[in-house]
Amino acid sequence: MSVLVYTESEQGQLKKTAFEVASYAKAVADQLGTTVTAVAVNTNDISALGNYGVDKVLNITNDQLTDFNAKSYALAIQQAAEQENSKVVIVSSSADSKYLAPLLAVGLNAGYASNVVATPSSTSPFTVKRSAFTNKAFENIEVNTEVKIVGVSNNAFGLVESMGSASVEDFSPSLPESQVKVESVDKATDKVTIADAEIVVSGGRGLKGPENWGMIEELADVLGAATACSKPVSDLGWRPHGEHVGQTGKPVAANLYIAIGISGAIQHLAGINASKVKVVINTDPEAPFFKAADYGVVGDAFEVVPELIEKLKAFKAQ
Amino acid sequence: MKILVCISHVPDTTSKINFTDGNTKFDSNGVQFVINPNDEFGLTRAMWFKEKQGASVTVVNVGGPETEPTLRKALAIGADEAIRVNTPATDGFSVAKQLANVVKEEGYDLVIAGRESIDYNGGMVPGMLAGLTDANFVNNCIGLEIEGETAKATREIDGGKETVSTSLPLVIGGQKGLVEESDLRIPNMRGIMMARKKPLNVVEPVEAKPETTSASFEKPAPKSSVKLVEPDNLDELINLLHNEAKVI
Ligand SMILES: Cc1cc2nc3c(=O)[nH]c(=O)nc-3n(C[C@H](O)[C@H](O)[C@H](O)COP(=O)(O)OP(=O)(O)OC[C@H]3O[C@@H](n4cnc5c(N)ncnc54)[C@H](O)[C@@H]3O)c2cc1C
């Protein structure tokens, strides 16, 4: 009856969120007095999972799972949950996990709580806190089914080390041929993505044009951050759609969100409010973002950002 | 091609969010409701199929009579008919079960839902609906072409996009990018007049008890006010981020 956790990897390497969901699963397992079993798919090195509370890894190596496919992945995790008789299944909030979780919920006849920000406040009834209304409120929900699926919000729980080592078992799910075939993938593999990033540097219409994004990228580089933008910026085609954050764009739950030349309209704030620390750089002291921010600089981005880059470089070099 | 577009009836994006009854119920007082933005992209894409390739477009909502103005708006935008499943939308799974029943009764080649509703942000109805009806499923869909029984879809992935091919019947979870923002339509007078004559069928729900229940709501703790740093004192900003906030 262990808690099952799906630990994602990319090109054979475990993702940071894999360790976060493992840490979360360990906390839930402690509440329930049980162990943690991880499902890893086509992952080269799973040894580190033991350091985050995983007791056993079901290791899947399968050519049918080379490309991500929600149905096949959901079926593989379902079969693992059935084998382990798991009553709680933990996944992340990555695009892939959010894609597979509803299919898994149907397969396991399980209630699914997405965007969960804390460990259960009660395990009977099973009650978790999740963000709702695009971060304008939290909902405490009870999951009433025998099997429960919890989708943990990125960076909500963090990494918790708990020294140990995990036993490894090969696991071979039986999968039909996939009906959704990946034709091509277009992805910058060397860039930090918004979903995984601890720091996000975001630019708005105040930057005047796409030619001025060099300094945004440089600032992001210095900080190891992902770049993002407000909606009009992607609507104008200055930046790709995938970078637009907010209510209708991507949610950002970073540790640090730096907003440059962004007014802070309610729809933008809704999507980034889950970020822990917010810094705003804006010429207009009346910009609504200053009300939502922790730190602010009233100033011209074209002067402040280059200087901030230089100072951060010096700071990092120390 | 028969298309079903799932329409969620949600508070307008600028709404203040409040709760009543000891923080157990959403307070709809003074809130204006709209078509969920992700669904609006989907509805517009469905209209494109209707106009360019020939398709019938049905819109569906699971909810009480208060959602009918939202369905009428979808009809005014150009949908051919509307279905309201007469039961409150309690949780994602039970909504998906009601929708699955509509799909099974009527049979659709393509079901377009929004990636998530901007109220509860569950993000589960499209996937569950695909699972319950055994259709193919593409989430976070930002591009869709259909030729005969074959579909080519582009979906957003973390850090990029991916193109997949699949076949009908298909369910997609759509979002911004599925159509250009400039293509979104505002109902015009003719559309509104025509919408009055279009069928809005109320169907009774099937048995589907909720798997999750909202116990209570909370609002985020009020924020302390912003600390301003002078633009010529950025060392102070770095100091605060390093020593106080501990984020760099
Ligand atoms: C249904 C709906 C959904 C929406 N969803 C989203 C969403 O998901 N995400 C989103 O971002 N928006 C969304 N919007 C749009 C949102 O309402 C705002 O229009 C948008 O966020 C504004 O973007 P902005 O701040 O970049 O631009 P602007 O509002 O134009 O603000 C630019 C800011 O830059 C500042 N500035 C100008 N020059 C400089 C300079 N040299 N240095 C520093 N600062 C400068 C200005 O003072 C101003 O505050 C949505 C709107 C609707 C109606």
mmCIF file of N, CA and C in Angstrom, chain B residues 135-221:
data_model
loop_
_atom_site.group_PDB
_atom_site.id
_atom_site.type_symbol
_atom_site.label_atom_id
_atom_site.label_comp_id
_atom_site.label_asym_id
_atom_site.label_seq_id
_atom_site.Cartn_x
_atom_site.Cartn_y
_atom_site.Cartn_z
ATOM 1 N N ALA B 135 -11.559 8.182 -26.700
ATOM 2 C CA ALA B 135 -11.129 8.928 -27.889
ATOM 3 C C ALA B 135 -9.639 9.256 -27.758
ATOM 4 N N ASN B 136 -9.006 9.627 -28.853
ATOM 5 C CA ASN B 136 -7.636 10.129 -28.763
ATOM 6 C C ASN B 136 -7.663 11.499 -28.118
ATOM 7 N N PHE B 137 -6.520 11.905 -27.571
ATOM 8 C CA PHE B 137 -6.507 13.126 -26.765
ATOM 9 C C PHE B 137 -5.216 13.897 -26.984
ATOM 10 N N VAL B 138 -5.346 15.198 -27.220
ATOM 11 C CA VAL B 138 -4.176 16.073 -27.299
ATOM 12 C C VAL B 138 -4.437 17.265 -26.377
ATOM 13 N N ASN B 139 -3.572 17.455 -25.413
ATOM 14 C CA ASN B 139 -3.764 18.568 -24.468
ATOM 15 C C ASN B 139 -2.898 19.764 -24.847
ATOM 16 N N ASN B 140 -3.189 20.915 -24.281
ATOM 17 C CA ASN B 140 -2.432 22.148 -24.536
ATOM 18 C C ASN B 140 -2.298 22.410 -26.027
ATOM 19 N N CYS B 141 -3.406 22.208 -26.724
ATOM 20 C CA CYS B 141 -3.382 22.250 -28.179
ATOM 21 C C CYS B 141 -3.322 23.699 -28.685
ATOM 22 N N ILE B 142 -2.342 23.990 -29.544
ATOM 23 C CA ILE B 142 -2.195 25.348 -30.081
ATOM 24 C C ILE B 142 -2.279 25.361 -31.606
ATOM 25 N N GLY B 143 -2.657 24.244 -32.178
ATOM 26 C CA GLY B 143 -2.825 24.206 -33.634
ATOM 27 C C GLY B 143 -3.512 22.909 -33.998
ATOM 28 N N LEU B 144 -4.473 22.965 -34.930
ATOM 29 C CA LEU B 144 -5.195 21.743 -35.283
ATOM 30 C C LEU B 144 -5.645 21.796 -36.731
ATOM 31 N N GLU B 145 -5.269 20.750 -37.476
ATOM 32 C CA GLU B 145 -5.728 20.590 -38.864
ATOM 33 C C GLU B 145 -6.376 19.217 -38.965
ATOM 34 N N ILE B 146 -7.479 19.124 -39.699
ATOM 35 C CA ILE B 146 -8.129 17.821 -39.867
ATOM 36 C C ILE B 146 -8.400 17.574 -41.341
ATOM 37 N N GLU B 147 -7.995 16.382 -41.776
ATOM 38 C CA GLU B 147 -8.176 15.980 -43.168
ATOM 39 C C GLU B 147 -8.809 14.602 -43.123
ATOM 40 N N GLY B 148 -10.066 14.478 -43.508
ATOM 41 C CA GLY B 148 -10.739 13.172 -43.402
ATOM 42 C C GLY B 148 -10.769 12.715 -41.959
ATOM 43 N N GLU B 149 -10.162 11.530 -41.733
ATOM 44 C CA GLU B 149 -10.167 10.976 -40.372
ATOM 45 C C GLU B 149 -8.874 11.286 -39.623
ATOM 46 N N THR B 150 -7.987 12.020 -40.301
ATOM 47 C CA THR B 150 -6.666 12.225 -39.720
ATOM 48 C C THR B 150 -6.515 13.633 -39.166
ATOM 49 N N ALA B 151 -5.925 13.727 -38.004
ATOM 50 C CA ALA B 151 -5.711 15.038 -37.390
ATOM 51 C C ALA B 151 -4.230 15.273 -37.172
ATOM 52 N N LYS B 152 -3.832 16.506 -37.393
ATOM 53 C CA LYS B 152 -2.475 16.906 -37.072
ATOM 54 C C LYS B 152 -2.609 18.039 -36.051
ATOM 55 N N ALA B 153 -1.983 17.853 -34.908
ATOM 56 C CA ALA B 153 -2.150 18.850 -33.841
ATOM 57 C C ALA B 153 -0.796 19.305 -33.340
ATOM 58 N N THR B 154 -0.718 20.586 -32.982
ATOM 59 C CA THR B 154 0.493 21.090 -32.348
ATOM 60 C C THR B 154 0.147 21.358 -30.904
ATOM 61 N N ARG B 155 1.020 20.954 -30.014
ATOM 62 C CA ARG B 155 0.724 21.239 -28.619
ATOM 63 C C ARG B 155 1.913 21.888 -27.946
ATOM 64 N N GLU B 156 1.624 22.712 -26.968
ATOM 65 C CA GLU B 156 2.697 23.363 -26.236
ATOM 66 C C GLU B 156 3.261 22.374 -25.239
ATOM 67 N N ILE B 157 4.582 22.306 -25.146
ATOM 68 C CA ILE B 157 5.215 21.484 -24.122
ATOM 69 C C ILE B 157 6.094 22.415 -23.306
ATOM 70 N N ASP B 158 6.587 21.975 -22.169
ATOM 71 C CA ASP B 158 7.457 22.834 -21.369
ATOM 72 C C ASP B 158 8.668 23.210 -22.220
ATOM 73 N N GLY B 159 8.819 24.473 -22.515
ATOM 74 C CA GLY B 159 9.985 24.921 -23.253
ATOM 75 C C GLY B 159 9.903 24.796 -24.766
ATOM 76 N N GLY B 160 8.744 24.555 -25.317
ATOM 77 C CA GLY B 160 8.666 24.471 -26.769
ATOM 78 C C GLY B 160 7.333 23.963 -27.259
ATOM 79 N N LYS B 161 7.347 23.348 -28.424
ATOM 80 C CA LYS B 161 6.112 22.766 -28.925
ATOM 81 C C LYS B 161 6.394 21.466 -29.664
ATOM 82 N N GLU B 162 5.321 20.730 -29.885
ATOM 83 C CA GLU B 162 5.441 19.403 -30.455
ATOM 84 C C GLU B 162 4.302 19.215 -31.449
ATOM 85 N N THR B 163 4.581 18.534 -32.553
ATOM 86 C CA THR B 163 3.507 18.240 -33.501
ATOM 87 C C THR B 163 3.219 16.751 -33.458
ATOM 88 N N VAL B 164 1.946 16.404 -33.370
ATOM 89 C CA VAL B 164 1.566 14.993 -33.322
ATOM 90 C C VAL B 164 0.538 14.711 -34.409
ATOM 91 N N SER B 165 0.462 13.440 -34.813
ATOM 92 C CA SER B 165 -0.617 13.051 -35.718
ATOM 93 C C SER B 165 -1.451 12.001 -35.009
ATOM 94 N N THR B 166 -2.731 12.026 -35.280
ATOM 95 C CA THR B 166 -3.629 11.075 -34.646
ATOM 96 C C THR B 166 -4.889 10.972 -35.492
ATOM 97 N N SER B 167 -5.892 10.276 -34.972
ATOM 98 C CA SER B 167 -7.097 10.118 -35.782
ATOM 99 C C SER B 167 -8.338 10.459 -34.966
ATOM 100 N N LEU B 168 -9.451 10.605 -35.666
ATOM 101 C CA LEU B 168 -10.728 10.886 -35.016
ATOM 102 C C LEU B 168 -11.295 9.552 -34.516
ATOM 103 N N PRO B 169 -12.169 9.545 -33.535
ATOM 104 C CA PRO B 169 -12.596 10.682 -32.742
ATOM 105 C C PRO B 169 -11.479 11.200 -31.822
ATOM 106 N N LEU B 170 -11.505 12.516 -31.647
ATOM 107 C CA LEU B 170 -10.417 13.176 -30.930
ATOM 108 C C LEU B 170 -10.994 14.187 -29.946
ATOM 109 N N VAL B 171 -10.363 14.265 -28.789
ATOM 110 C CA VAL B 171 -10.678 15.323 -27.825
ATOM 111 C C VAL B 171 -9.433 16.189 -27.707
ATOM 112 N N ILE B 172 -9.594 17.501 -27.763
ATOM 113 C CA ILE B 172 -8.432 18.353 -27.496
ATOM 114 C C ILE B 172 -8.704 19.265 -26.300
ATOM 115 N N GLY B 173 -7.643 19.571 -25.578
ATOM 116 C CA GLY B 173 -7.671 20.618 -24.558
ATOM 117 C C GLY B 173 -7.017 21.826 -25.201
ATOM 118 N N GLY B 174 -7.819 22.814 -25.576
ATOM 119 C CA GLY B 174 -7.290 23.943 -26.354
ATOM 120 C C GLY B 174 -6.861 25.102 -25.468
ATOM 121 N N GLN B 175 -6.130 26.004 -26.056
ATOM 122 C CA GLN B 175 -5.674 27.179 -25.314
ATOM 123 C C GLN B 175 -5.312 28.279 -26.306
ATOM 124 N N LYS B 176 -4.825 29.392 -25.763
ATOM 125 C CA LYS B 176 -4.382 30.493 -26.600
ATOM 126 C C LYS B 176 -3.382 29.976 -27.628
ATOM 127 N N GLY B 177 -3.470 30.445 -28.832
ATOM 128 C CA GLY B 177 -2.583 29.960 -29.883
ATOM 129 C C GLY B 177 -3.356 29.127 -30.893
ATOM 130 N N LEU B 178 -4.458 28.521 -30.422
ATOM 131 C CA LEU B 178 -5.287 27.686 -31.308
ATOM 132 C C LEU B 178 -5.845 28.519 -32.463
ATOM 133 N N VAL B 179 -6.150 29.788 -32.163
ATOM 134 C CA VAL B 179 -6.514 30.756 -33.206
ATOM 135 C C VAL B 179 -5.846 32.078 -32.837
ATOM 136 N N GLU B 180 -5.768 32.959 -33.787
ATOM 137 C CA GLU B 180 -5.242 34.291 -33.497
ATOM 138 C C GLU B 180 -6.240 35.036 -32.624
ATOM 139 N N GLU B 181 -5.707 35.813 -31.721
ATOM 140 C CA GLU B 181 -6.571 36.605 -30.847
ATOM 141 C C GLU B 181 -7.499 37.502 -31.654
ATOM 142 N N SER B 182 -6.961 38.012 -32.782
ATOM 143 C CA SER B 182 -7.746 38.941 -33.599
ATOM 144 C C SER B 182 -8.925 38.242 -34.282
ATOM 145 N N ASP B 183 -8.891 36.894 -34.295
ATOM 146 C CA ASP B 183 -9.998 36.159 -34.908
ATOM 147 C C ASP B 183 -11.148 35.902 -33.941
ATOM 148 N N LEU B 184 -10.932 36.148 -32.655
ATOM 149 C CA LEU B 184 -12.017 35.947 -31.683
ATOM 150 C C LEU B 184 -13.173 36.859 -32.066
ATOM 151 N N ARG B 185 -14.400 36.338 -31.887
ATOM 152 C CA ARG B 185 -15.550 37.097 -32.379
ATOM 153 C C ARG B 185 -16.402 37.637 -31.252
ATOM 154 N N ILE B 186 -16.903 38.815 -31.480
ATOM 155 C CA ILE B 186 -17.883 39.388 -30.564
ATOM 156 C C ILE B 186 -19.236 39.220 -31.238
ATOM 157 N N PRO B 187 -20.232 38.712 -30.525
ATOM 158 C CA PRO B 187 -21.524 38.502 -31.176
ATOM 159 C C PRO B 187 -22.067 39.827 -31.731
ATOM 160 N N ASN B 188 -22.523 39.817 -32.993
ATOM 161 C CA ASN B 188 -23.129 41.032 -33.548
ATOM 162 C C ASN B 188 -24.654 40.922 -33.461
ATOM 163 N N MET B 189 -25.341 41.972 -33.826
ATOM 164 C CA MET B 189 -26.787 42.013 -33.652
ATOM 165 C C MET B 189 -27.470 40.868 -34.394
ATOM 166 N N ARG B 190 -26.995 40.604 -35.625
ATOM 167 C CA ARG B 190 -27.613 39.539 -36.410
ATOM 168 C C ARG B 190 -27.435 38.194 -35.700
ATOM 169 N N GLY B 191 -26.215 37.979 -35.202
ATOM 170 C CA GLY B 191 -25.922 36.738 -34.472
ATOM 171 C C GLY B 191 -26.815 36.593 -33.250
ATOM 172 N N ILE B 192 -27.001 37.685 -32.549
ATOM 173 C CA ILE B 192 -27.818 37.644 -31.327
ATOM 174 C C ILE B 192 -29.272 37.320 -31.675
ATOM 175 N N MET B 193 -29.770 37.939 -32.750
ATOM 176 C CA MET B 193 -31.143 37.671 -33.179
ATOM 177 C C MET B 193 -31.288 36.201 -33.593
ATOM 178 N N MET B 194 -30.303 35.714 -34.359
ATOM 179 C CA MET B 194 -30.381 34.325 -34.816
ATOM 180 C C MET B 194 -30.276 33.344 -33.654
ATOM 181 N N ALA B 195 -29.468 33.707 -32.685
ATOM 182 C CA ALA B 195 -29.253 32.810 -31.541
ATOM 183 C C ALA B 195 -30.557 32.524 -30.805
ATOM 184 N N ARG B 196 -31.458 33.498 -30.826
ATOM 185 C CA ARG B 196 -32.734 33.317 -30.128
ATOM 186 C C ARG B 196 -33.543 32.171 -30.699
ATOM 187 N N LYS B 197 -33.331 31.926 -32.017
ATOM 188 C CA LYS B 197 -34.135 30.883 -32.666
ATOM 189 C C LYS B 197 -33.432 29.521 -32.666
ATOM 190 N N LYS B 198 -32.168 29.518 -32.263
ATOM 191 C CA LYS B 198 -31.438 28.243 -32.305
ATOM 192 C C LYS B 198 -31.812 27.375 -31.106
ATOM 193 N N PRO B 199 -31.779 26.056 -31.282
ATOM 194 C CA PRO B 199 -32.188 25.190 -30.162
ATOM 195 C C PRO B 199 -31.194 25.198 -29.002
ATOM 196 N N LEU B 200 -31.731 25.329 -27.798
ATOM 197 C CA LEU B 200 -30.932 25.153 -26.584
ATOM 198 C C LEU B 200 -31.629 24.030 -25.812
ATOM 199 N N ASN B 201 -31.091 22.842 -25.952
ATOM 200 C CA ASN B 201 -31.740 21.662 -25.381
ATOM 201 C C ASN B 201 -31.277 21.409 -23.962
ATOM 202 N N VAL B 202 -32.219 21.276 -23.079
ATOM 203 C CA VAL B 202 -31.866 20.966 -21.697
ATOM 204 C C VAL B 202 -32.029 19.465 -21.516
ATOM 205 N N VAL B 203 -30.941 18.800 -21.121
ATOM 206 C CA VAL B 203 -31.040 17.353 -20.903
ATOM 207 C C VAL B 203 -30.787 17.053 -19.431
ATOM 208 N N GLU B 204 -31.416 15.994 -18.967
ATOM 209 C CA GLU B 204 -31.265 15.658 -17.549
ATOM 210 C C GLU B 204 -29.971 14.867 -17.332
ATOM 211 N N PRO B 205 -29.340 15.052 -16.180
ATOM 212 C CA PRO B 205 -28.038 14.415 -15.931
ATOM 213 C C PRO B 205 -28.148 12.911 -15.728
ATOM 214 N N VAL B 206 -27.006 12.238 -15.931
ATOM 215 C CA VAL B 206 -26.917 10.833 -15.521
ATOM 216 C C VAL B 206 -26.372 10.816 -14.094
ATOM 217 N N GLU B 207 -26.447 9.687 -13.472
ATOM 218 C CA GLU B 207 -25.945 9.541 -12.106
ATOM 219 C C GLU B 207 -24.411 9.656 -12.120
ATOM 220 N N ALA B 208 -23.853 10.580 -11.389
ATOM 221 C CA ALA B 208 -22.383 10.720 -11.305
ATOM 222 C C ALA B 208 -22.066 11.496 -10.045
ATOM 223 N N LYS B 209 -21.742 10.781 -9.008
ATOM 224 C CA LYS B 209 -21.516 11.555 -7.776
ATOM 225 C C LYS B 209 -20.089 12.106 -7.751
ATOM 226 N N PRO B 210 -19.931 13.300 -7.159
ATOM 227 C CA PRO B 210 -18.615 13.932 -7.187
ATOM 228 C C PRO B 210 -17.554 13.126 -6.437
ATOM 229 N N GLU B 211 -16.355 13.106 -7.012
ATOM 230 C CA GLU B 211 -15.243 12.398 -6.367
ATOM 231 C C GLU B 211 -14.490 13.295 -5.399
ATOM 232 N N THR B 212 -14.615 14.608 -5.640
ATOM 233 C CA THR B 212 -13.947 15.547 -4.737
ATOM 234 C C THR B 212 -14.973 16.588 -4.306
ATOM 235 N N THR B 213 -14.813 17.104 -3.093
ATOM 236 C CA THR B 213 -15.723 18.151 -2.632
ATOM 237 C C THR B 213 -14.919 19.297 -2.041
ATOM 238 N N SER B 214 -15.376 20.508 -2.306
ATOM 239 C CA SER B 214 -14.725 21.689 -1.733
ATOM 240 C C SER B 214 -15.111 21.789 -0.271
ATOM 241 N N ALA B 215 -14.139 21.709 0.612
ATOM 242 C CA ALA B 215 -14.456 21.838 2.039
ATOM 243 C C ALA B 215 -14.510 23.321 2.414
ATOM 244 N N SER B 216 -13.538 24.084 1.946
ATOM 245 C CA SER B 216 -13.515 25.516 2.261
ATOM 246 C C SER B 216 -12.551 26.240 1.332
ATOM 247 N N PHE B 217 -12.640 27.564 1.367
ATOM 248 C CA PHE B 217 -11.745 28.398 0.562
ATOM 249 C C PHE B 217 -10.979 29.349 1.481
ATOM 250 N N GLU B 218 -9.834 29.773 1.003
ATOM 251 C CA GLU B 218 -9.057 30.769 1.751
ATOM 252 C C GLU B 218 -8.532 31.760 0.741
ATOM 253 N N LYS B 219 -8.324 32.996 1.224
ATOM 254 C CA LYS B 219 -7.670 33.968 0.354
ATOM 255 C C LYS B 219 -6.213 34.065 0.799
ATOM 256 N N PRO B 220 -5.317 34.402 -0.119
ATOM 257 C CA PRO B 220 -3.916 34.526 0.266
ATOM 258 C C PRO B 220 -3.759 35.580 1.366
ATOM 259 N N ALA B 221 -2.798 35.375 2.229
ATOM 260 C CA ALA B 221 -2.558 36.332 3.314
ATOM 261 C C ALA B 221 -2.205 37.684 2.714
#
